[in-house]
């Protein structure tokens, strides 16, 4: 019997019970190299296997079948094949070979990009993430692949659905960097600047032994989003103490134009800021950050208007235009109306005389919606506290941790700290 036919028969016969599947897994690992060597002959095998029943075997054959170069002409067929497999496969089986499942899903991402239809990979990869996860707290290598396709397809809301999960379990550091970086970009696309700052902050302050390009690009965007959302750069003086020494030493030097932009923003002088942007436009454009930089410039007009609310109770639209260097009172009116709509200021405009009256925040924090919001925030914090307590208990009982702590303690002697006994006072 042909070896491929024999393997197909074994896959079909050993895919029912957990014991059979474990035995099949051993056989498939031994046959992996021969499958790759016969990759051009594997297409008929896939028609004989049911991805919903023979998920593990189908995965090994599909991985070998797609391991070579796929032309644009054949990409359509392969995309349909991988999509069908992802939708039908059994999670318990594919989790036995997570690396292979990840490779197949990455090839799907590559092929839909080759076909210039990234949106076709969004739904299958979301399904793949959920099937590969043991829980929603688990960060898989497919998270970043999914978020990248959401970015390319501009499916920001779909990407946000995954970013709502709290992540505590990470396999590879690079997965965290890409997940937070792409997630930050999706949040920027949805104007969710606070969430974007949290994700980008995670990239900048994550442990790293050497400088990487993801952290540098995240730092640039962190500076710009901080200016847009807070009106200042929060890390203008120093990075947090828990950031790696590599980041402390290198990030600022690698992002100098953005730091200078932030310093210029701090002066609140629109003309100077616009001149600086014009001078460095090519640099910002090459970094694909020109759109964000323009939002920074636009936000300075808003910050200057907000400063006026701290000084004046009423002001004419023309006076606002003159104070913040807008071209006309009409422009000032549009800015004020947009800021009122976004909840950035509280004011009314008298259309007859063009006067703006600035008001106090009308929120009394006693509506049902606000109470529900506060309650959900408290519940989330309590859940996070319980999770941290559990993790602390697990680490405290970990033998590797205890042995390391024990070795560290042996370096010291109690007499080393008994300072008063060392001196006659």
Tab-separated table of C-alpha atoms in Angstrom:
chain	number	residue	atom	x	y	z
A	1	UNK	CA	0.000	0.000	0.000
A	2	UNK	CA	1.168	3.518	-0.802
A	3	UNK	CA	2.512	5.272	2.377
A	4	UNK	CA	0.138	8.218	1.874
A	5	UNK	CA	-2.848	5.878	1.538
A	6	UNK	CA	-1.749	4.050	4.683
A	7	UNK	CA	-1.446	7.322	6.580
A	8	UNK	CA	-4.894	8.392	5.398
A	9	UNK	CA	-6.340	5.125	6.681
A	10	UNK	CA	-4.648	5.638	10.054
A	11	UNK	CA	-6.036	9.190	10.309
A	12	UNK	CA	-9.524	7.932	9.515
A	13	UNK	CA	-9.256	5.057	11.985
A	14	UNK	CA	-7.646	6.900	14.896
A	15	UNK	CA	-9.730	10.060	15.233
A	16	UNK	CA	-12.529	8.911	17.532
A	17	UNK	CA	-11.247	8.646	21.115
A	18	UNK	CA	-8.668	10.667	23.040
A	19	UNK	CA	-6.412	7.619	23.334
A	20	UNK	CA	-6.512	6.976	19.578
A	21	UNK	CA	-5.846	10.645	18.837
A	22	UNK	CA	-2.801	10.616	21.132
A	23	UNK	CA	-1.472	7.578	19.255
A	24	UNK	CA	-2.255	9.258	15.922
A	25	UNK	CA	-0.353	12.340	17.014
A	26	UNK	CA	2.786	10.254	17.515
A	27	UNK	CA	2.383	8.740	14.049
A	28	UNK	CA	1.846	12.153	12.444
A	29	UNK	CA	4.946	13.637	14.071
A	30	UNK	CA	7.014	10.775	12.685
A	31	UNK	CA	5.483	11.225	9.216
A	32	UNK	CA	5.863	15.013	9.145
A	33	UNK	CA	9.050	15.130	7.026
A	34	UNK	CA	7.738	12.617	4.500
A	35	UNK	CA	4.491	14.610	4.202
A	36	UNK	CA	6.412	17.744	3.346
A	37	UNK	CA	8.481	15.848	0.803
A	38	UNK	CA	5.239	14.739	-0.893
A	39	UNK	CA	3.490	18.125	-0.650
A	40	UNK	CA	2.502	18.141	-4.345
A	41	UNK	CA	0.580	14.850	-3.931
A	42	UNK	CA	-1.454	15.798	-0.873
A	43	UNK	CA	-4.447	17.487	-2.485
A	44	UNK	CA	-6.408	14.206	-3.004
A	45	UNK	CA	-5.831	13.277	0.648
A	46	UNK	CA	-7.575	16.433	1.836
A	47	UNK	CA	-10.702	15.453	-0.083
A	48	UNK	CA	-10.792	12.130	1.794
A	49	UNK	CA	-10.593	13.691	5.241
A	50	UNK	CA	-13.320	15.505	7.158
A	51	UNK	CA	-11.884	18.523	9.047
A	52	UNK	CA	-14.673	18.253	11.636
A	53	UNK	CA	-13.765	14.629	12.459
A	54	UNK	CA	-10.121	14.217	11.445
A	55	UNK	CA	-8.990	17.689	12.594
A	56	UNK	CA	-5.491	16.717	13.762
A	57	UNK	CA	-4.685	14.645	10.699
A	58	UNK	CA	-6.193	17.241	8.374
A	59	UNK	CA	-4.011	19.888	10.070
A	60	UNK	CA	-0.784	17.945	9.470
A	61	UNK	CA	-1.639	17.277	5.827
A	62	UNK	CA	-2.800	20.877	5.265
A	63	UNK	CA	0.385	22.263	6.840
A	64	UNK	CA	2.539	20.145	4.538
A	65	UNK	CA	0.359	20.947	1.503
A	66	UNK	CA	0.675	24.719	2.031
A	67	UNK	CA	4.331	24.713	3.110
A	68	UNK	CA	5.643	25.626	-0.343
A	69	UNK	CA	5.187	28.789	-2.356
A	70	UNK	CA	1.604	29.460	-3.453
A	71	UNK	CA	1.027	31.459	-6.627
A	72	UNK	CA	-1.574	34.179	-6.802
A	73	UNK	CA	-3.508	31.978	-9.234
A	74	UNK	CA	-3.754	29.124	-6.685
A	75	UNK	CA	-4.184	31.384	-3.647
A	76	UNK	CA	-7.967	31.565	-4.040
A	77	UNK	CA	-8.352	27.787	-3.723
A	78	UNK	CA	-6.003	27.556	-0.740
A	79	UNK	CA	-7.770	30.420	1.079
A	80	UNK	CA	-11.097	28.599	0.739
A	81	UNK	CA	-9.491	25.357	1.936
A	82	UNK	CA	-7.903	26.890	5.048
A	83	UNK	CA	-11.055	28.880	5.871
A	84	UNK	CA	-13.182	25.725	5.677
A	85	UNK	CA	-10.750	23.907	7.955
A	86	UNK	CA	-10.651	26.678	10.579
A	87	UNK	CA	-14.442	26.873	10.739
A	88	UNK	CA	-14.914	23.095	10.997
A	89	UNK	CA	-11.957	21.853	13.079
A	90	UNK	CA	-12.299	20.614	16.647
A	91	UNK	CA	-10.472	22.794	19.199
A	92	UNK	CA	-9.376	19.861	21.389
A	93	UNK	CA	-7.540	18.263	18.473
A	94	UNK	CA	-5.801	21.295	16.978
A	95	UNK	CA	-4.558	22.343	20.427
A	96	UNK	CA	-2.369	19.233	20.381
A	97	UNK	CA	-0.339	20.897	17.611
A	98	UNK	CA	-0.658	24.650	18.268
A	99	UNK	CA	2.499	25.544	16.315
A	100	UNK	CA	1.169	23.915	13.144
A	101	UNK	CA	-2.253	25.493	13.546
A	102	UNK	CA	-0.580	28.886	13.980
A	103	UNK	CA	1.536	28.353	10.837
A	104	UNK	CA	-1.528	27.449	8.747
A	105	UNK	CA	-3.399	30.529	9.997
A	106	UNK	CA	-0.417	32.759	9.249
A	107	UNK	CA	-0.388	31.406	5.700
A	108	UNK	CA	-4.046	32.376	5.398
A	109	UNK	CA	-3.119	35.914	6.431
A	110	UNK	CA	-0.295	35.976	3.842
A	111	UNK	CA	-2.573	34.706	1.072
A	112	UNK	CA	-5.432	37.163	1.648
A	113	UNK	CA	-2.836	39.929	1.622
A	114	UNK	CA	-1.448	38.498	-1.638
A	115	UNK	CA	-4.979	38.636	-3.051
A	116	UNK	CA	-5.342	42.179	-1.645
A	117	UNK	CA	-8.525	41.168	0.202
A	118	UNK	CA	-7.519	41.248	3.885
A	119	UNK	CA	-11.150	41.400	5.019
A	120	UNK	CA	-11.579	37.741	3.961
A	121	UNK	CA	-9.192	36.651	6.697
A	122	UNK	CA	-10.768	38.613	9.560
A	123	UNK	CA	-13.633	36.263	10.483
A	124	UNK	CA	-11.637	33.000	10.070
A	125	UNK	CA	-8.766	34.294	12.192
A	126	UNK	CA	-11.132	35.451	14.910
A	127	UNK	CA	-12.541	31.907	14.980
A	128	UNK	CA	-8.998	30.527	15.007
A	129	UNK	CA	-8.033	32.665	18.010
A	130	UNK	CA	-11.009	31.444	20.021
A	131	UNK	CA	-10.334	27.802	19.144
A	132	UNK	CA	-6.643	28.041	20.039
A	133	UNK	CA	-7.291	29.815	23.358
A	134	UNK	CA	-7.715	27.842	26.566
A	135	UNK	CA	-9.432	30.941	28.014
A	136	UNK	CA	-9.994	34.575	27.032
A	137	UNK	CA	-7.067	35.500	29.316
A	138	UNK	CA	-4.658	33.582	27.060
A	139	UNK	CA	-2.693	35.606	24.465
A	140	UNK	CA	-1.944	33.472	21.407
A	141	UNK	CA	0.407	34.164	18.457
A	142	UNK	CA	-2.745	34.574	16.341
A	143	UNK	CA	-3.950	37.668	18.208
A	144	UNK	CA	-1.492	39.923	16.399
A	145	UNK	CA	-2.239	38.261	13.030
A	146	UNK	CA	-5.948	38.927	13.509
A	147	UNK	CA	-5.422	42.542	14.610
A	148	UNK	CA	-3.125	43.189	11.631
A	149	UNK	CA	-5.849	42.061	9.223
A	150	UNK	CA	-8.387	44.226	11.073
A	151	UNK	CA	-6.086	47.193	10.522
A	152	UNK	CA	-5.539	46.451	6.834
A	153	UNK	CA	-9.262	45.863	6.261
A	154	UNK	CA	-10.225	48.840	8.458
A	155	UNK	CA	-12.445	46.554	10.578
A	156	UNK	CA	-11.613	48.475	13.743
A	157	UNK	CA	-14.769	47.563	15.666
A	158	UNK	CA	-14.138	43.856	15.065
A	159	UNK	CA	-10.619	44.289	16.419
A	160	UNK	CA	-11.955	46.069	19.490
A	161	UNK	CA	-14.055	43.021	20.374
A	162	UNK	CA	-10.840	41.076	21.032
A	163	UNK	CA	-9.131	43.955	22.830
A	164	UNK	CA	-11.866	43.990	25.479
A	165	UNK	CA	-10.432	40.777	26.982
A	166	UNK	CA	-8.067	41.044	29.955
A	167	UNK	CA	-4.844	39.216	29.090
A	168	UNK	CA	-2.794	37.494	31.804
A	169	UNK	CA	-1.178	34.498	30.070
A	170	UNK	CA	1.499	35.161	27.438
A	171	UNK	CA	3.551	32.603	25.517
A	172	UNK	CA	6.063	34.795	23.670
A	173	UNK	CA	7.199	38.337	24.420
A	174	UNK	CA	6.981	39.303	20.729
A	175	UNK	CA	3.294	38.338	20.701
A	176	UNK	CA	2.665	40.886	23.478
A	177	UNK	CA	4.582	43.631	21.644
A	178	UNK	CA	2.637	43.139	18.402
A	179	UNK	CA	-0.725	42.644	20.133
A	180	UNK	CA	-0.378	45.916	22.058
A	181	UNK	CA	1.057	47.836	19.087
A	182	UNK	CA	-1.615	46.761	16.579
A	183	UNK	CA	-4.278	47.079	19.275
A	184	UNK	CA	-3.129	50.622	19.983
A	185	UNK	CA	-3.428	51.490	16.300
A	186	UNK	CA	-6.961	50.051	16.149
A	187	UNK	CA	-7.975	52.132	19.175
A	188	UNK	CA	-6.490	55.215	17.520
A	189	UNK	CA	-8.608	54.477	14.439
A	190	UNK	CA	-11.700	54.437	16.666
A	191	UNK	CA	-10.636	57.548	18.631
A	192	UNK	CA	-10.332	55.376	21.754
A	193	UNK	CA	-7.256	57.304	22.832
A	194	UNK	CA	-7.227	56.276	26.497
A	195	UNK	CA	-7.231	52.567	25.594
A	196	UNK	CA	-4.621	53.243	22.904
A	197	UNK	CA	-2.348	54.899	25.472
A	198	UNK	CA	-2.647	51.906	27.803
A	199	UNK	CA	-1.684	49.466	25.049
A	200	UNK	CA	1.204	51.567	23.704
A	201	UNK	CA	2.435	52.127	27.265
A	202	UNK	CA	2.613	48.343	27.687
A	203	UNK	CA	4.905	48.096	24.653
A	204	UNK	CA	7.209	50.879	25.819
A	205	UNK	CA	7.564	49.583	29.381
A	206	UNK	CA	7.606	45.816	28.687
A	207	UNK	CA	10.803	43.923	29.628
A	208	UNK	CA	13.312	43.865	26.766
A	209	UNK	CA	16.955	42.819	26.629
A	210	UNK	CA	17.678	44.773	23.443
A	211	UNK	CA	16.047	47.617	21.571
A	212	UNK	CA	13.388	46.581	19.057
A	213	UNK	CA	11.629	48.444	16.266
A	214	UNK	CA	8.146	47.759	17.661
A	215	UNK	CA	8.930	49.621	20.891
A	216	UNK	CA	10.402	52.562	18.969
A	217	UNK	CA	7.325	52.923	16.758
A	218	UNK	CA	5.034	52.519	19.772
A	219	UNK	CA	6.906	55.281	21.614
A	220	UNK	CA	6.430	57.672	18.693
A	221	UNK	CA	2.704	57.021	18.646
A	222	UNK	CA	2.549	57.192	22.446
A	223	UNK	CA	3.932	60.733	22.357
A	224	UNK	CA	1.450	61.830	19.666
A	225	UNK	CA	-1.601	60.251	21.316
A	226	UNK	CA	-0.610	61.734	24.688
A	227	UNK	CA	-0.614	65.195	23.101
A	228	UNK	CA	-4.001	64.615	21.458
A	229	UNK	CA	-5.696	63.096	24.504
A	230	UNK	CA	-4.033	64.828	27.458
A	231	UNK	CA	-2.652	67.977	25.853
A	232	UNK	CA	0.785	67.043	27.158
A	233	UNK	CA	3.387	64.334	26.935
A	234	UNK	CA	3.185	62.385	30.186
A	235	UNK	CA	6.613	60.781	29.838
A	236	UNK	CA	8.327	64.069	28.978
A	237	UNK	CA	10.823	63.785	31.818
A	238	UNK	CA	11.528	60.082	32.240
A	239	UNK	CA	10.169	56.618	31.657
A	240	UNK	CA	8.695	54.753	34.649
A	241	UNK	CA	11.196	52.989	36.899
A	242	UNK	CA	9.844	49.595	35.908
A	243	UNK	CA	10.705	50.181	32.233
A	244	UNK	CA	13.772	48.302	31.039
A	245	UNK	CA	17.169	49.987	31.186
A	246	UNK	CA	17.444	49.494	27.402
A	247	UNK	CA	14.312	51.581	26.884
A	248	UNK	CA	15.489	54.175	29.403
A	249	UNK	CA	18.760	54.645	27.535
A	250	UNK	CA	17.682	54.538	23.893
A	251	UNK	CA	14.059	55.463	23.220
A	252	UNK	CA	14.391	59.219	23.540
A	253	UNK	CA	17.407	59.357	21.231
A	254	UNK	CA	15.575	57.313	18.587
A	255	UNK	CA	12.454	59.511	18.696
A	256	UNK	CA	14.004	62.984	18.844
A	257	UNK	CA	11.732	64.690	16.223
A	258	UNK	CA	8.667	63.612	18.225
A	259	UNK	CA	10.117	64.870	21.483
A	260	UNK	CA	10.837	68.228	19.845
A	261	UNK	CA	7.265	68.269	18.518
A	262	UNK	CA	5.977	67.672	22.053
A	263	UNK	CA	8.165	70.491	23.392
A	264	UNK	CA	6.833	72.802	20.703
A	265	UNK	CA	3.276	71.787	21.587
A	266	UNK	CA	3.942	72.797	25.175
A	267	UNK	CA	4.556	76.405	24.132
A	268	UNK	CA	0.943	76.601	22.808
A	269	UNK	CA	2.147	78.601	19.773
A	270	UNK	CA	0.266	77.345	16.724
A	271	UNK	CA	2.401	79.083	14.090
A	272	UNK	CA	5.660	77.655	15.450
A	273	UNK	CA	4.201	74.168	15.749
A	274	UNK	CA	2.892	74.238	12.172
A	275	UNK	CA	6.278	75.479	10.931
A	276	UNK	CA	8.042	72.594	12.713
A	277	UNK	CA	5.625	70.059	11.223
A	278	UNK	CA	6.156	71.495	7.751
A	279	UNK	CA	9.943	71.267	8.133
A	280	UNK	CA	9.792	67.628	9.289
A	281	UNK	CA	6.831	66.509	7.197
A	282	UNK	CA	8.860	63.975	5.196
A	283	UNK	CA	10.088	62.299	8.382
A	284	UNK	CA	6.576	62.009	9.842
A	285	UNK	CA	5.224	60.768	6.507
A	286	UNK	CA	7.925	58.086	6.222
A	287	UNK	CA	6.927	56.889	9.705
A	288	UNK	CA	3.249	56.753	8.594
A	289	UNK	CA	2.443	59.181	11.404
A	290	UNK	CA	1.572	62.310	9.428
A	291	UNK	CA	-2.171	61.844	10.009
A	292	UNK	CA	-1.617	61.654	13.769
A	293	UNK	CA	0.697	64.670	13.667
A	294	UNK	CA	-2.029	66.693	11.937
A	295	UNK	CA	-4.431	65.651	14.702
A	296	UNK	CA	-1.863	66.922	17.217
A	297	UNK	CA	-1.824	70.333	15.536
A	298	UNK	CA	-5.634	70.396	15.433
A	299	UNK	CA	-5.830	69.462	19.116
A	300	UNK	CA	-3.704	72.480	20.060
A	301	UNK	CA	-6.509	74.756	18.894
A	302	UNK	CA	-8.809	72.890	21.285
A	303	UNK	CA	-6.345	73.135	24.169
A	304	UNK	CA	-6.027	76.864	23.649
A	305	UNK	CA	-9.822	77.228	23.637
A	306	UNK	CA	-10.014	75.173	26.842
A	307	UNK	CA	-7.509	77.540	28.461
A	308	UNK	CA	-9.858	80.410	27.680
A	309	UNK	CA	-12.617	78.727	29.710
A	310	UNK	CA	-10.363	78.967	32.773
A	311	UNK	CA	-10.120	82.749	32.403
A	312	UNK	CA	-13.375	83.996	30.869
A	313	UNK	CA	-17.092	83.447	31.525
A	314	UNK	CA	-18.147	84.913	28.164
A	315	UNK	CA	-16.185	85.648	25.018
A	316	UNK	CA	-17.080	86.514	21.430
A	317	UNK	CA	-16.372	84.060	18.638
A	318	UNK	CA	-14.130	86.639	16.984
A	319	UNK	CA	-12.101	87.051	20.192
A	320	UNK	CA	-11.712	83.254	20.372
A	321	UNK	CA	-10.559	83.191	16.749
A	322	UNK	CA	-8.007	85.921	17.451
A	323	UNK	CA	-6.751	84.296	20.659
A	324	UNK	CA	-6.158	80.844	19.191
A	325	UNK	CA	-5.062	82.065	15.727
A	326	UNK	CA	-8.053	80.808	13.722
A	327	UNK	CA	-8.864	82.447	10.409
A	328	UNK	CA	-12.424	83.555	11.185
A	329	UNK	CA	-15.211	83.577	13.743
A	330	UNK	CA	-16.944	80.869	11.697
A	331	UNK	CA	-13.965	78.551	12.208
A	332	UNK	CA	-14.033	79.340	15.917
A	333	UNK	CA	-17.745	78.489	16.026
A	334	UNK	CA	-17.142	75.112	14.349
A	335	UNK	CA	-14.377	74.270	16.848
A	336	UNK	CA	-16.508	75.279	19.830
A	337	UNK	CA	-19.534	73.309	18.591
A	338	UNK	CA	-17.432	70.194	18.041
A	339	UNK	CA	-15.882	70.514	21.496
A	340	UNK	CA	-19.336	70.901	23.094
A	341	UNK	CA	-20.526	67.804	21.216
A	342	UNK	CA	-17.466	65.799	22.361
A	343	UNK	CA	-17.933	66.912	25.962
A	344	UNK	CA	-14.561	68.701	26.021
A	345	UNK	CA	-16.076	71.992	27.146
A	346	UNK	CA	-19.459	73.122	28.479
A	347	UNK	CA	-20.774	76.238	26.769
A	348	UNK	CA	-23.662	77.867	24.894
A	349	UNK	CA	-23.455	80.077	21.792
A	350	UNK	CA	-25.746	83.062	21.301
A	351	UNK	CA	-26.258	83.162	17.532
A	352	UNK	CA	-27.538	86.755	17.541
A	353	UNK	CA	-24.471	88.475	18.962
A	354	UNK	CA	-21.880	85.703	18.454
A	355	UNK	CA	-21.107	85.405	22.166
A	356	UNK	CA	-19.985	82.177	23.844
A	357	UNK	CA	-20.909	81.572	27.469
A	358	UNK	CA	-18.757	79.010	29.279
A	359	UNK	CA	-20.529	76.798	31.828
A	360	UNK	CA	-19.604	74.379	34.622
A	361	UNK	CA	-19.726	70.604	34.174
A	362	UNK	CA	-23.388	69.616	34.454
A	363	UNK	CA	-22.684	65.999	35.434
A	364	UNK	CA	-24.021	65.265	38.950
A	365	UNK	CA	-22.902	61.593	38.976
A	366	UNK	CA	-26.295	60.366	40.134
A	367	UNK	CA	-27.934	59.020	36.969
A	368	UNK	CA	-28.640	55.310	36.493
A	369	UNK	CA	-26.123	55.147	33.647
A	370	UNK	CA	-23.357	56.662	35.763
A	371	UNK	CA	-24.121	54.344	38.704
A	372	UNK	CA	-23.989	51.320	36.377
A	373	UNK	CA	-20.675	52.561	34.957
A	374	UNK	CA	-19.170	53.000	38.432
A	375	UNK	CA	-20.466	49.598	39.543
A	376	UNK	CA	-19.003	47.822	36.501
A	377	UNK	CA	-15.648	49.530	37.133
A	378	UNK	CA	-15.680	48.391	40.773
A	379	UNK	CA	-16.553	44.820	39.765
A	380	UNK	CA	-13.730	44.763	37.223
A	381	UNK	CA	-11.229	46.038	39.809
A	382	UNK	CA	-12.387	43.422	42.324
A	383	UNK	CA	-11.977	40.661	39.714
A	384	UNK	CA	-8.492	41.935	38.892
A	385	UNK	CA	-7.610	41.976	42.603
A	386	UNK	CA	-8.712	38.343	42.969
A	387	UNK	CA	-6.663	37.402	39.913
A	388	UNK	CA	-3.537	39.102	41.290
A	389	UNK	CA	-3.997	37.368	44.647
A	390	UNK	CA	-4.243	33.985	42.915
A	391	UNK	CA	-1.144	34.678	40.822
A	392	UNK	CA	0.764	35.794	43.917
A	393	UNK	CA	-0.158	32.552	45.706
A	394	UNK	CA	0.924	30.479	42.697
A	395	UNK	CA	4.296	32.254	42.469
A	396	UNK	CA	4.810	31.920	46.229
A	397	UNK	CA	4.449	28.132	45.923
A	398	UNK	CA	6.531	27.769	42.754
A	399	UNK	CA	9.607	25.625	43.424
A	400	UNK	CA	11.815	27.490	40.923
A	401	UNK	CA	10.930	30.819	42.538
A	402	UNK	CA	11.509	29.499	46.055
A	403	UNK	CA	14.872	27.986	45.132
A	404	UNK	CA	15.985	31.246	43.497
A	405	UNK	CA	14.911	33.279	46.536
A	406	UNK	CA	16.715	30.813	48.750
A	407	UNK	CA	19.938	31.226	46.770
A	408	UNK	CA	19.641	35.010	46.948
A	409	UNK	CA	19.195	34.942	50.730
A	410	UNK	CA	22.353	32.870	51.169
A	411	UNK	CA	24.408	35.779	49.871
A	412	UNK	CA	23.658	37.799	52.964
A	413	UNK	CA	24.241	37.364	56.665
A	414	UNK	CA	22.109	38.911	59.344
A	415	UNK	CA	25.252	40.472	60.847
A	416	UNK	CA	25.674	42.489	57.657
A	417	UNK	CA	22.582	44.461	58.643
A	418	UNK	CA	23.203	44.641	62.388
A	419	UNK	CA	24.803	48.068	62.048
A	420	UNK	CA	24.467	49.315	65.683
A	421	UNK	CA	26.578	46.406	67.012
A	422	UNK	CA	29.450	47.368	64.732
A	423	UNK	CA	30.118	50.667	66.428
A	424	UNK	CA	30.713	51.888	69.961
A	425	UNK	CA	28.534	54.945	70.437
